[in-house]
Amino acid sequence: MSYGISLQTAEVISRAGPQNEIHFIDHLGEKFYAYHFQFEPWRWNIYFSKDITGYSTLLMRVRSAHGATAAILVLTALVLYWSLNRHVRKPVGEIVGAITDGKHPLYKGIHEFEFLAESIHRMMHTLEDNTKWIDSLLSTVGALVIVMEPDGKIVMFNRTCEKVTGFESQTVIGRYLWDFLIPHTSVPLARRSFDELTEKRVPTSFEGPVLTSAGLEISVLWNNTFITDENEEIKWLIATGIDITRRLKMEAELEEREHFLSSIFSSIQDGISILDTEMNIIGVNQTMEKWYPFRVPLTGKKCWEVYHGRQQICDECPSHETLHTRRTSMRVVPRIGEDGSTTGWLELYSFPFIDMTTGSLKGVIEYVRDITDRKAAQERLTSSLEEKEILLKEVHHRVKNNLQIISGLLNLQSHHITDEKALEIYKESQNRVISMALIHQDLYQSQDLGQVNFAYYVRNLAENLFTSYGIKDGRIKLSINAQSQDLVVDTAIPCGLVVNELLSNSLKHAFPHGRKGEIRINFAVLDEDRFVLTVADNGVGFPSGMDPEKSDSLGLQLVLVLVEQLGGTLELDRTSGTSFTITFREYHEAGTELHFPR
C-alpha cells in the first residue's frame, strides 16, 4: 500500500504496493521546496529528487555572503530529518491506524514538519532579501572588497574592484589574488599578511601596488579580516582596499615642497627664529644654531633666555611689540655670548605670524641679520667724519682769522692815507673782506659745515656795515625781512658780497647831509631752488642818467659779475628811492672760482 502526504491538509492517501511499502507522495507534497519523501517499512528517508537549481544558486550566494546563516539552514534541515526519522519507525499497519485516528506520533510529526517547512520558507525569503541588500551594498561601497577562500581563491569581486582595476568579476572568480592582481615583487608581502591573518587570527593590513587590466600600477591600502563557521574554522578571507594613489602622490608632492622650503630655510645666511604667542621658540634655522651653539637645542625655550641670557622679557622688545600691534618692528640688539658679553650686533626685524585660514595671530617671525662688521664700519666712518668735521671747522676758523687779519691790516694802512678817495677804497675793501669772514664764521659755528643760514648771515653783515659806517644814532633805520633758508657756501658767498655792495652804496650815497631814511632787505624763496633778494632804500635815488651796466663803479661792476655767476637777473627801480631786485637759483657748481673784472 502506498500513501501520499499533503503538507497543506495532512491527509493520507493509501495505495497498495507490491512490497506493502509507502512509495508515493502526491503533488502537493512534492511542491514543498521540491523535496521528495519515500516511505519504507521501518524508516522514512528524505532525499532531493527534483531540479533545485534556483535554490542551490541561492544557497551558493548565501554561502558567499553569509556562511554562518547557511550553516544554520543546513542544521535546521538535519533537525527536521531527525524529527521525522524519530517518529516513523512502525510497521505500515500501525502507521495507518494511528494516522487515521490521530493518536499516532506521526500525526503530530506531520504538523511539526509543516511548521518547520513554513519557517524554512520564510527564512529563505529573508536570506534572499538580505543577500540582495548585501550585494547592493558591496556593489556601491567605495572600497575594493574581495572575498576569498582560506587558500586565497577569489569567490567575490565587488563592482568597485571592477571599476578600479578594469577586471570583470566573472573573469577573476576562482583565481588567486597574487596570480594577476599583485605584482610579483609584492607577493611575499601580501602572503605574509594573509598568513598572519590565518595563523594569529588577528586583522592585518599592508600597503602595496595593484596591477590594473591595462598594466598600470596603483597603490592600495589593504585591511584584511576573516569569517569563521560554526566550528570556529576560518571559512572566508575578506580583503578591503582603498585606492591611495592620489593620496601618495599628494604626500610626495607635499614632502618635496617641504624639503624645498626647508632647504631654503636652512640655506638663508641670516638668522630666522619663529616664536609662539608666549615668546617660546618653536623653530630656528641653522644660522641661529650657529650663532648660539652653547644653548642648543634652542626650541622649546624662551627667546630672552636663549638669545639674551635673561630671566625675563627684554626692554623694548620688537617681537613683544609685534604681538601687541600686529605690525612689523625693528631694533638693533646686541649678540650675547656664553659668558654674557657682547660679541656682535644684530638687526632684528619682527613680523606677525598669521594663520592664513583663521586670520588669528600664531606668533612672531624674527628675521635677524648680523651687522657687526657694518656697525664697526659705521663707527669708523663716523669717527672719520667727526675728524674731518673738526678739521673743516678748523679750516673755516683759520680762514676767518686770516680774513680778519687782512681786514685789520687794511684798517691800519688806512690810518696813513690822507687822500679821501683812497681811504674810501680801503674801507670798501675792508668791508668786503669782513663779509667773507662772516661766512666762514657762521660755517665754523654751524652744525652743517656746507650750508649757511642766509637770514642769520644777512643780519650780522648789515649790523657790521652799519658799525663800519658809523651809523649809530638811528638816523637810518634797517628793516630786514628774510625767510630762514640754508644756502650752500658757493651761493652764500656771492650773495653776501652783493648785499655788502648794495647796502654799502645806500649807506654812502642815499642819505647825504644827515638825511634820515630807511633801508630794507628782503629775501624770499620762490620755489625749490629759486630765490629773490631785494635791497632798497627811500633815499635820494639812483642818478637818472646813470646806467648800472655802464657804470665805472667797482661796486656795481662786482654786483653785475656776481649776479651773472649765479645765473640770475638784476632789476633796478628808481620810483621811490632806489631798489635792486635779484632773482637767482642755487649755485650747484661747487668749487667753481668767482671771476672779477680787472
Coordinates of C-alpha atoms in Angstrom, one line a residue:
M1 CA 0.0 0.0 0.0
S2 CA 1.2 3.5 -0.8
Y3 CA 0.4 6.7 0.9
G4 CA 0.5 10.3 -0.4
I5 CA 1.2 13.0 2.1
S6 CA -0.1 16.5 1.6
L7 CA 1.7 19.0 3.8
Q8 CA -1.1 21.5 3.4
T9 CA -4.0 19.2 4.6
A10 CA -2.0 16.5 6.4
E11 CA -4.2 13.9 4.8
V12 CA -3.0 10.3 4.0
I13 CA -4.0 8.8 0.7
S14 CA -3.3 5.0 0.6
R15 CA -2.5 2.8 -2.4
A16 CA -1.2 -0.9 -2.2
G17 CA 2.3 -1.6 -3.4
P18 CA 3.8 -4.9 -4.3
Q19 CA 6.1 -4.9 -1.2
N20 CA 3.5 -3.3 1.1
E21 CA 5.6 -0.1 1.5
I22 CA 4.8 3.6 1.1
H23 CA 6.4 4.6 -2.2
F24 CA 4.3 7.6 -3.4
I25 CA 3.8 11.2 -2.3
D26 CA 1.2 13.3 -4.0
H27 CA 1.9 16.5 -6.0
L28 CA 1.1 18.8 -3.0
G29 CA 3.8 17.2 -1.0
E30 CA 6.2 17.5 -3.9
K31 CA 5.6 21.2 -4.2
F32 CA 7.2 21.8 -0.8
Y33 CA 10.6 23.2 -1.8
A34 CA 10.9 20.3 -4.3
Y35 CA 11.6 17.8 -1.5
H36 CA 10.5 14.1 -2.3
F37 CA 9.7 11.7 0.5
Q38 CA 9.9 7.9 0.3
F39 CA 8.5 5.6 3.0
E40 CA 9.9 2.2 3.7
P41 CA 8.5 -0.4 6.1
W42 CA 10.7 0.7 9.0
R43 CA 12.0 4.2 8.1
W44 CA 11.3 7.4 6.3
N45 CA 14.1 8.6 4.1
I46 CA 14.3 12.2 2.8
Y47 CA 16.2 13.0 -0.4
F48 CA 16.3 15.6 -3.2
S49 CA 14.7 14.3 -6.4
K50 CA 13.7 17.4 -8.3
D51 CA 15.6 20.2 -10.1
I52 CA 16.6 22.6 -7.3
T53 CA 19.0 24.8 -9.3
G54 CA 17.3 28.0 -8.2
Y55 CA 17.7 27.2 -4.5
S56 CA 21.1 25.8 -4.9
T57 CA 22.1 29.0 -6.6
L58 CA 20.6 31.0 -3.7
L59 CA 22.5 28.8 -1.2
M60 CA 25.7 29.5 -3.1
R61 CA 25.1 33.2 -2.8
V62 CA 24.3 32.9 0.8
R63 CA 27.4 30.8 1.3
S64 CA 29.4 33.6 -0.3
A65 CA 28.0 36.4 1.9
H66 CA 26.6 34.6 5.0
G67 CA 28.4 31.3 5.6
A68 CA 27.1 31.2 9.2
T69 CA 23.5 31.7 8.1
A70 CA 23.8 28.9 5.5
A71 CA 25.1 26.6 8.3
I72 CA 22.0 27.4 10.3
L73 CA 19.8 26.4 7.4
V74 CA 21.6 23.1 6.9
L75 CA 21.4 22.4 10.7
T76 CA 17.6 23.1 10.5
A77 CA 17.2 20.5 7.8
L78 CA 19.1 18.0 9.8
V79 CA 16.8 18.6 12.8
L80 CA 13.8 18.1 10.5
Y81 CA 15.2 14.8 9.3
W82 CA 15.9 13.6 12.8
S83 CA 12.5 14.5 13.9
L84 CA 10.7 12.6 11.1
N85 CA 13.0 9.7 11.5
R86 CA 12.3 9.5 15.2
H87 CA 8.5 9.3 14.7
V88 CA 8.3 7.0 11.7
R89 CA 9.6 3.6 12.9
K90 CA 6.5 1.4 12.9
P91 CA 5.0 -1.2 10.5
V92 CA 2.7 0.1 7.9
G93 CA -0.4 -1.4 9.6
E94 CA 0.2 0.5 12.8
I95 CA 1.0 3.7 10.9
V96 CA -2.3 3.6 9.1
G97 CA -4.3 3.0 12.2
A98 CA -2.5 5.7 14.2
I99 CA -2.8 8.3 11.4
T100 CA -6.5 7.7 10.8
D101 CA -7.4 8.1 14.5
G102 CA -4.9 10.9 15.1
K103 CA -3.2 9.1 18.0
H104 CA 0.0 8.0 16.3
P105 CA 3.0 10.3 16.8
L106 CA 3.3 10.6 13.1
Y107 CA 0.2 12.8 13.1
K108 CA 1.9 15.2 15.4
G109 CA 5.1 14.9 13.5
I110 CA 3.4 15.9 10.3
H111 CA 2.1 19.1 11.9
E112 CA 5.6 19.8 13.3
F113 CA 7.0 19.2 9.8
E114 CA 4.5 21.6 8.3
F115 CA 5.5 24.3 10.9
L116 CA 9.2 23.8 10.2
A117 CA 8.6 23.9 6.5
E118 CA 6.9 27.2 6.7
S119 CA 9.7 28.6 9.0
I120 CA 12.3 27.5 6.5
H121 CA 10.3 29.0 3.7
R122 CA 10.2 32.4 5.5
M123 CA 13.9 32.1 6.3
M124 CA 14.8 31.5 2.7
H125 CA 12.9 34.7 1.7
T126 CA 14.7 36.7 4.4
L127 CA 18.0 35.3 3.4
E128 CA 17.3 36.2 -0.2
D129 CA 16.4 39.8 0.8
N130 CA 19.5 40.1 3.0
T131 CA 21.6 38.7 0.2
K132 CA 20.2 41.3 -2.3
W133 CA 20.9 44.0 0.3
I134 CA 24.4 42.9 0.9
D135 CA 25.1 42.5 -2.8
S136 CA 23.8 46.1 -3.4
L137 CA 25.9 47.4 -0.5
L138 CA 29.1 45.7 -1.7
S139 CA 28.5 46.9 -5.3
T140 CA 28.1 50.6 -4.3
V141 CA 30.6 50.9 -1.5
G142 CA 33.6 53.0 -2.5
A143 CA 36.2 50.5 -1.2
L144 CA 37.6 47.4 -3.0
V145 CA 36.1 44.3 -1.4
I146 CA 37.4 40.8 -2.3
V147 CA 36.1 37.6 -0.6
M148 CA 38.4 34.6 -0.7
E149 CA 38.6 31.0 0.5
P150 CA 41.2 30.3 3.1
D151 CA 43.7 29.3 0.4
G152 CA 43.3 32.7 -1.4
K153 CA 40.9 31.6 -4.1
I154 CA 38.6 34.5 -5.0
V155 CA 34.8 33.9 -4.6
M156 CA 33.6 37.5 -4.8
F157 CA 35.0 40.7 -6.6
N158 CA 32.8 43.8 -6.0
R159 CA 31.9 46.4 -8.5
T160 CA 34.5 48.9 -7.1
C161 CA 37.2 46.4 -7.8
E162 CA 36.0 46.1 -11.4
K163 CA 35.9 49.9 -11.8
V164 CA 39.3 50.5 -10.3
T165 CA 41.3 47.5 -11.7
G166 CA 39.4 47.1 -15.0
F167 CA 39.0 43.3 -14.4
E168 CA 35.5 41.9 -14.7
S169 CA 34.1 39.8 -11.8
Q170 CA 33.4 36.7 -13.9
T171 CA 37.0 36.6 -15.2
V172 CA 38.6 36.6 -11.7
I173 CA 36.3 34.3 -9.7
G174 CA 38.2 31.1 -8.9
R175 CA 41.6 32.7 -9.4
Y176 CA 44.1 33.7 -6.8
L177 CA 44.8 37.3 -5.8
W178 CA 48.6 37.1 -6.3
D179 CA 48.3 35.4 -9.7
F180 CA 47.1 38.6 -11.5
L181 CA 46.4 41.5 -9.2
I182 CA 49.5 41.7 -7.0
P183 CA 52.9 42.4 -8.8
H184 CA 55.5 39.7 -8.3
T185 CA 57.7 42.0 -6.2
S186 CA 54.8 42.5 -3.7
V187 CA 53.5 38.9 -3.5
P188 CA 55.7 38.0 -0.5
L189 CA 54.3 41.0 1.4
A190 CA 50.7 40.0 0.6
R191 CA 51.2 36.4 1.5
R192 CA 52.8 37.3 4.8
S193 CA 49.8 39.5 5.6
F194 CA 47.3 36.7 4.9
D195 CA 49.4 34.0 6.6
E196 CA 49.5 36.2 9.7
L197 CA 45.7 36.6 9.4
T198 CA 45.0 32.9 9.3
E199 CA 47.7 31.8 11.9
K200 CA 47.3 34.5 14.5
R201 CA 43.6 35.2 13.7
V202 CA 44.0 39.0 14.1
P203 CA 43.1 41.6 11.4
T204 CA 46.1 42.6 9.3
S205 CA 46.9 45.3 6.8
F206 CA 49.5 46.1 4.2
E207 CA 50.2 48.8 1.6
G208 CA 51.3 47.9 -1.9
P209 CA 50.8 48.2 -5.7
V210 CA 48.0 46.6 -7.6
L211 CA 48.1 45.9 -11.3
T212 CA 45.2 47.0 -13.5
S213 CA 44.0 45.3 -16.6
A214 CA 45.9 47.9 -18.6
G215 CA 49.1 47.0 -16.9
L216 CA 49.3 50.1 -14.8
E217 CA 50.1 50.2 -11.1
I218 CA 48.0 51.8 -8.5
S219 CA 48.7 52.0 -4.7
V220 CA 46.1 50.3 -2.4
L221 CA 45.9 50.1 1.3
W222 CA 44.5 46.6 2.3
N223 CA 42.8 45.8 5.5
N224 CA 42.2 42.0 6.0
T225 CA 39.9 40.1 8.2
F226 CA 38.1 36.7 8.3
I227 CA 34.8 34.9 9.0
T228 CA 34.5 31.5 10.8
D229 CA 32.0 28.7 10.6
E230 CA 30.1 27.0 13.4
N231 CA 33.2 25.1 14.3
E232 CA 35.3 28.3 14.6
E233 CA 37.2 27.3 11.5
I234 CA 38.1 30.1 9.1
K235 CA 35.6 30.0 6.2
W236 CA 36.3 33.2 4.3
L237 CA 39.0 35.8 4.0
I238 CA 37.9 39.3 3.3
A239 CA 40.2 42.0 1.9
T240 CA 39.0 45.6 1.9
G241 CA 41.2 48.0 -0.1
I242 CA 41.3 51.8 -0.5
D243 CA 42.9 53.4 -3.6
I244 CA 45.6 55.7 -2.1
T245 CA 47.4 56.5 -5.4
R246 CA 46.3 60.1 -5.3
R247 CA 47.0 60.5 -1.6
L248 CA 50.5 59.1 -2.0
K249 CA 51.1 61.5 -4.9
M250 CA 49.9 64.4 -2.9
E251 CA 52.1 63.3 0.1
A252 CA 55.1 63.0 -2.2
E253 CA 54.5 66.5 -3.7
L254 CA 54.0 67.9 -0.2
E255 CA 57.1 66.2 1.1
E256 CA 59.0 67.6 -1.9
R257 CA 57.7 71.1 -1.3
E258 CA 58.5 70.8 2.4
H259 CA 62.0 69.7 1.5
F260 CA 62.3 72.6 -0.9
L261 CA 61.2 75.1 1.7
S262 CA 63.3 73.5 4.4
S263 CA 66.3 73.8 2.1
I264 CA 65.6 77.5 1.5
F265 CA 65.0 78.0 5.2
S266 CA 68.3 76.3 6.1
S267 CA 70.4 78.0 3.4
I268 CA 69.5 81.6 4.4
Q269 CA 72.6 83.2 5.8
D270 CA 70.6 85.5 8.0
G271 CA 69.0 84.1 11.2
I272 CA 65.3 83.1 11.4
S273 CA 63.6 82.4 14.6
I274 CA 59.8 81.6 15.0
L275 CA 58.1 82.3 18.3
D276 CA 54.7 81.4 19.6
T277 CA 52.4 83.9 21.4
E278 CA 54.1 83.1 24.7
M279 CA 57.5 84.0 23.3
N280 CA 58.6 80.4 23.2
I281 CA 61.0 79.4 20.3
I282 CA 59.2 76.9 18.1
G283 CA 61.6 76.9 15.1
V284 CA 65.0 78.2 14.0
N285 CA 67.3 77.8 11.0
Q286 CA 70.9 76.6 11.0
T287 CA 72.3 80.2 11.3
M288 CA 70.6 80.7 14.7
E289 CA 72.1 77.5 15.9
K290 CA 75.5 78.5 14.6
W291 CA 75.3 81.8 16.5
Y292 CA 74.2 80.2 19.7
P293 CA 75.8 76.7 19.8
F294 CA 76.1 76.8 23.6
R295 CA 72.3 76.9 24.0
V296 CA 71.3 74.1 21.5
P297 CA 68.6 72.9 21.3
L298 CA 67.0 76.3 21.0
T299 CA 63.4 75.2 20.5
G300 CA 61.1 75.0 23.5
K301 CA 62.8 77.8 25.4
K302 CA 62.1 81.4 26.0
C303 CA 63.7 83.8 23.5
W304 CA 65.1 86.1 26.1
E305 CA 66.7 83.2 27.9
V306 CA 68.4 81.8 24.8
Y307 CA 69.4 84.9 22.9
H308 CA 70.0 87.4 25.7
G309 CA 70.8 85.3 28.8
R310 CA 68.0 87.0 30.8
Q311 CA 65.4 85.7 33.2
Q312 CA 62.6 88.0 31.9
I313 CA 61.5 89.7 28.8
C314 CA 63.8 92.3 27.3
D315 CA 63.1 96.1 27.5
E316 CA 61.8 97.5 24.2
C317 CA 61.5 94.0 22.7
P318 CA 60.4 94.3 19.0
S319 CA 58.8 90.9 19.0
H320 CA 56.7 91.7 22.1
E321 CA 55.6 94.9 20.4
T322 CA 54.6 93.0 17.2
L323 CA 52.5 90.6 19.3
H324 CA 50.5 93.6 20.7
T325 CA 50.3 95.7 17.5
R326 CA 50.4 93.1 14.7
R327 CA 52.9 95.4 13.0
T328 CA 56.5 94.9 11.9
S329 CA 59.0 96.2 14.3
M330 CA 62.8 96.6 14.2
R331 CA 65.6 97.1 16.7
V332 CA 69.4 96.8 16.8
V333 CA 70.2 94.4 19.6
P334 CA 73.5 93.0 21.0
R335 CA 74.5 89.4 20.3
I336 CA 75.3 87.9 23.7
G337 CA 78.0 85.3 24.1
E338 CA 78.1 82.4 26.5
D339 CA 79.8 84.5 29.2
G340 CA 77.2 87.3 28.9
S341 CA 79.4 89.7 27.0
T342 CA 78.5 91.4 23.8
T343 CA 80.1 89.6 20.8
G344 CA 78.4 91.5 18.0
W345 CA 75.3 93.4 16.9
L346 CA 72.1 92.2 15.3
E347 CA 69.5 93.9 13.3
L348 CA 66.2 92.3 14.3
Y349 CA 63.0 92.6 12.3
S350 CA 59.8 91.0 13.8
F351 CA 56.9 90.1 11.6
P352 CA 53.4 88.9 12.7
F353 CA 52.9 85.2 12.1
I354 CA 49.3 85.0 10.9
D355 CA 47.2 81.8 10.4
M356 CA 46.0 82.2 6.7
T357 CA 42.9 80.1 7.4
T358 CA 41.5 81.8 10.6
G359 CA 43.3 85.1 10.5
S360 CA 44.5 84.6 14.1
L361 CA 47.9 85.6 15.3
K362 CA 50.0 82.5 15.8
G363 CA 53.2 84.2 16.9
V364 CA 56.2 86.2 15.5
I365 CA 58.8 85.5 12.8
E366 CA 62.1 87.1 13.7
Y367 CA 64.4 87.9 10.8
V368 CA 67.9 88.6 12.2
R369 CA 70.9 90.0 10.4
D370 CA 74.4 90.2 11.7
I371 CA 75.5 93.8 11.3
T372 CA 78.7 93.6 13.5
D373 CA 81.0 94.4 10.6
R374 CA 78.7 97.1 9.2
K375 CA 78.3 98.7 12.6
A376 CA 82.1 98.7 13.1
A377 CA 82.5 100.3 9.6
Q378 CA 79.8 102.9 10.5
E379 CA 81.7 103.7 13.7
R380 CA 84.9 104.1 11.8
L381 CA 83.2 106.3 9.3
T382 CA 81.5 108.3 12.0
S383 CA 84.8 108.7 13.7
S384 CA 86.4 109.7 10.4
L385 CA 83.6 112.2 9.6
E386 CA 84.0 113.7 13.1
E387 CA 87.7 114.1 12.5
K388 CA 87.0 115.7 9.1
E389 CA 84.3 117.9 10.6
I390 CA 86.8 119.1 13.2
L391 CA 89.4 119.7 10.5
L392 CA 86.9 121.6 8.3
K393 CA 85.8 123.7 11.2
E394 CA 89.4 124.5 11.9
V395 CA 89.8 125.5 8.3
H396 CA 86.9 127.9 8.4
H397 CA 88.1 129.2 11.7
R398 CA 91.6 129.8 10.3
V399 CA 90.2 131.4 7.1
K400 CA 88.0 133.7 9.2
N401 CA 91.0 134.6 11.3
N402 CA 93.1 135.3 8.2
L403 CA 90.4 137.5 6.7
Q404 CA 90.1 139.4 9.9
I405 CA 93.9 139.8 9.8
I406 CA 93.6 141.2 6.3
S407 CA 90.8 143.5 7.4
G408 CA 93.0 144.6 10.3
L409 CA 95.9 145.3 8.1
L410 CA 93.7 147.4 5.7
N411 CA 92.4 149.3 8.7
L412 CA 96.0 150.0 9.9
Q413 CA 97.0 151.1 6.5
S414 CA 94.1 153.4 6.2
H415 CA 95.4 155.5 9.1
H416 CA 98.4 156.5 7.0
I417 CA 96.3 157.6 4.0
T418 CA 95.3 161.2 3.7
D419 CA 93.6 161.1 0.3
E420 CA 89.8 160.7 1.0
K421 CA 89.2 158.8 -2.2
A422 CA 91.9 156.3 -1.5
L423 CA 90.7 156.0 2.1
E424 CA 87.2 155.1 0.9
I425 CA 88.6 152.4 -1.4
Y426 CA 90.5 150.9 1.6
K427 CA 87.3 150.9 3.7
E428 CA 85.3 149.2 0.9
S429 CA 87.9 146.5 0.5
Q430 CA 87.9 146.0 4.3
N431 CA 84.1 145.6 4.3
R432 CA 84.3 143.0 1.5
V433 CA 86.8 141.0 3.4
I434 CA 84.7 141.2 6.5
S435 CA 81.6 140.0 4.6
M436 CA 83.5 136.9 3.5
A437 CA 84.9 136.4 7.0
L438 CA 81.4 136.4 8.4
I439 CA 80.5 133.5 6.1
H440 CA 83.4 131.4 7.5
Q441 CA 82.5 132.4 11.0
D442 CA 78.9 131.1 10.5
L443 CA 80.2 127.9 8.9
Y444 CA 82.5 127.3 11.8
Q445 CA 79.7 127.8 14.3
S446 CA 77.1 125.8 12.3
Q447 CA 76.3 122.1 12.7
D448 CA 76.2 121.8 8.9
L449 CA 79.6 122.7 7.5
G450 CA 78.4 123.0 3.9
Q451 CA 75.5 125.4 4.3
V452 CA 74.8 128.9 5.8
N453 CA 71.5 130.2 7.2
F454 CA 71.2 133.2 4.9
A455 CA 68.7 135.2 7.1
Y456 CA 71.0 134.9 10.1
Y457 CA 74.0 135.8 8.0
V458 CA 72.4 139.0 6.4
R459 CA 71.6 140.4 9.9
N460 CA 75.2 140.0 11.0
L461 CA 76.5 141.5 7.8
A462 CA 74.1 144.5 8.0
E463 CA 75.0 145.2 11.6
N464 CA 78.7 145.1 10.8
L465 CA 78.3 147.6 7.9
F466 CA 76.2 150.0 10.0
T467 CA 79.0 149.9 12.6
S468 CA 81.7 150.3 9.9
Y469 CA 80.0 153.4 8.5
G470 CA 79.3 154.9 12.0
I471 CA 75.5 154.8 11.8
K472 CA 74.6 154.7 15.5
D473 CA 72.2 157.5 16.1
G474 CA 69.1 155.8 14.5
R475 CA 69.2 158.3 11.7
I476 CA 68.9 155.4 9.1
K477 CA 66.6 152.5 10.0
L478 CA 67.2 149.0 8.9
S479 CA 64.3 146.6 8.1
I480 CA 65.2 143.0 7.3
N481 CA 62.5 140.5 6.1
A482 CA 64.3 137.3 5.3
Q483 CA 62.9 133.7 5.3
S484 CA 65.0 131.2 7.1
Q485 CA 66.8 129.3 4.3
D486 CA 70.1 127.5 4.2
L487 CA 72.3 128.2 1.2
V488 CA 75.4 126.3 0.1
V489 CA 78.7 128.1 0.6
D490 CA 79.1 128.6 -3.2
T491 CA 75.8 130.5 -3.3
A492 CA 76.1 132.3 0.1
I493 CA 79.4 134.0 -0.6
P494 CA 78.5 135.8 -3.8
C495 CA 75.1 136.7 -2.3
G496 CA 76.8 138.1 0.7
L497 CA 79.1 140.2 -1.5
V498 CA 76.1 141.5 -3.4
V499 CA 74.4 142.6 -0.2
N500 CA 77.6 144.1 1.0
E501 CA 78.0 146.2 -2.2
L502 CA 74.3 147.4 -2.4
L503 CA 74.0 148.1 1.3
S504 CA 77.3 150.0 1.3
N505 CA 76.1 152.1 -1.6
S506 CA 72.9 153.0 0.2
L507 CA 74.8 153.9 3.4
K508 CA 77.3 156.1 1.4
H509 CA 75.0 157.8 -1.1
A510 CA 71.3 157.6 -0.3
F511 CA 71.2 159.8 2.8
P512 CA 73.6 162.7 2.3
H513 CA 74.0 165.7 4.8
G514 CA 72.4 163.8 7.7
R515 CA 69.2 162.9 5.9
K516 CA 67.1 160.3 7.6
G517 CA 65.6 157.3 5.9
E518 CA 65.2 153.5 5.8
I519 CA 66.9 150.6 4.2
R520 CA 65.0 147.4 3.5
I521 CA 66.5 144.0 2.8
N522 CA 64.0 141.2 1.7
F523 CA 64.9 137.6 1.0
A524 CA 62.2 135.1 -0.1
V525 CA 62.0 131.5 -1.5
L526 CA 60.1 131.3 -4.8
D527 CA 60.2 127.6 -5.2
E528 CA 62.5 124.6 -4.5
D529 CA 65.7 126.3 -5.7
R530 CA 64.7 129.9 -6.9
F531 CA 65.2 132.9 -4.6
V532 CA 64.6 136.6 -4.8
L533 CA 66.8 139.2 -2.9
T534 CA 65.8 142.9 -2.7
V535 CA 67.9 145.7 -1.3
A536 CA 66.0 149.1 -1.3
D537 CA 66.2 152.5 0.3
N538 CA 64.0 155.6 0.3
G539 CA 66.9 158.0 -0.1
V540 CA 67.7 160.5 -2.9
G541 CA 67.6 157.8 -5.5
F542 CA 69.9 156.4 -8.1
P543 CA 71.0 159.0 -10.6
S544 CA 68.6 159.1 -13.5
G545 CA 71.2 159.4 -16.2
M546 CA 73.4 156.5 -14.9
D547 CA 73.2 153.0 -16.4
P548 CA 74.4 150.4 -13.8
E549 CA 75.7 148.2 -16.6
K550 CA 77.9 151.0 -18.0
S551 CA 79.0 152.4 -14.6
D552 CA 82.7 152.6 -13.8
S553 CA 81.9 152.0 -10.1
L554 CA 83.8 148.9 -8.9
G555 CA 81.0 148.0 -6.6
L556 CA 78.3 147.9 -9.3
Q557 CA 80.6 146.0 -11.7
L558 CA 81.2 143.5 -8.9
V559 CA 77.4 143.1 -8.4
L560 CA 76.8 142.5 -12.1
V561 CA 79.6 139.9 -12.2
L562 CA 78.2 138.1 -9.2
V563 CA 74.6 138.1 -10.4
E564 CA 75.8 136.6 -13.7
Q565 CA 77.8 134.0 -11.9
L566 CA 74.6 133.0 -10.0
G567 CA 72.7 132.8 -13.3
G568 CA 70.3 135.5 -12.0
T569 CA 68.8 138.7 -13.2
L570 CA 69.1 142.3 -11.8
E571 CA 66.3 144.8 -11.9
L572 CA 66.6 148.5 -10.9
D573 CA 63.6 150.5 -9.7
R574 CA 64.0 154.3 -9.2
T575 CA 60.3 155.0 -8.4
S576 CA 60.8 155.8 -4.7
G577 CA 64.4 155.9 -3.9
T578 CA 66.5 153.0 -5.2
S579 CA 65.5 149.3 -5.3
F580 CA 67.7 146.5 -6.6
T581 CA 65.9 143.1 -7.1
I582 CA 67.9 140.0 -7.9
T583 CA 66.3 136.7 -8.8
F584 CA 68.7 133.7 -8.8
R585 CA 69.0 129.9 -8.4
E586 CA 71.0 127.7 -6.0
Y587 CA 74.6 127.6 -7.3
H588 CA 75.4 123.9 -7.7
E589 CA 78.8 124.0 -9.3
A590 CA 80.8 123.5 -6.2
G591 CA 84.4 124.6 -6.3
T592 CA 83.9 127.0 -9.2
E593 CA 86.0 130.1 -8.9
L594 CA 84.5 133.5 -8.9
H595 CA 85.7 135.8 -11.7
F596 CA 86.1 139.5 -11.0
P597 CA 86.6 142.3 -13.5
R598 CA 90.1 143.7 -14.0

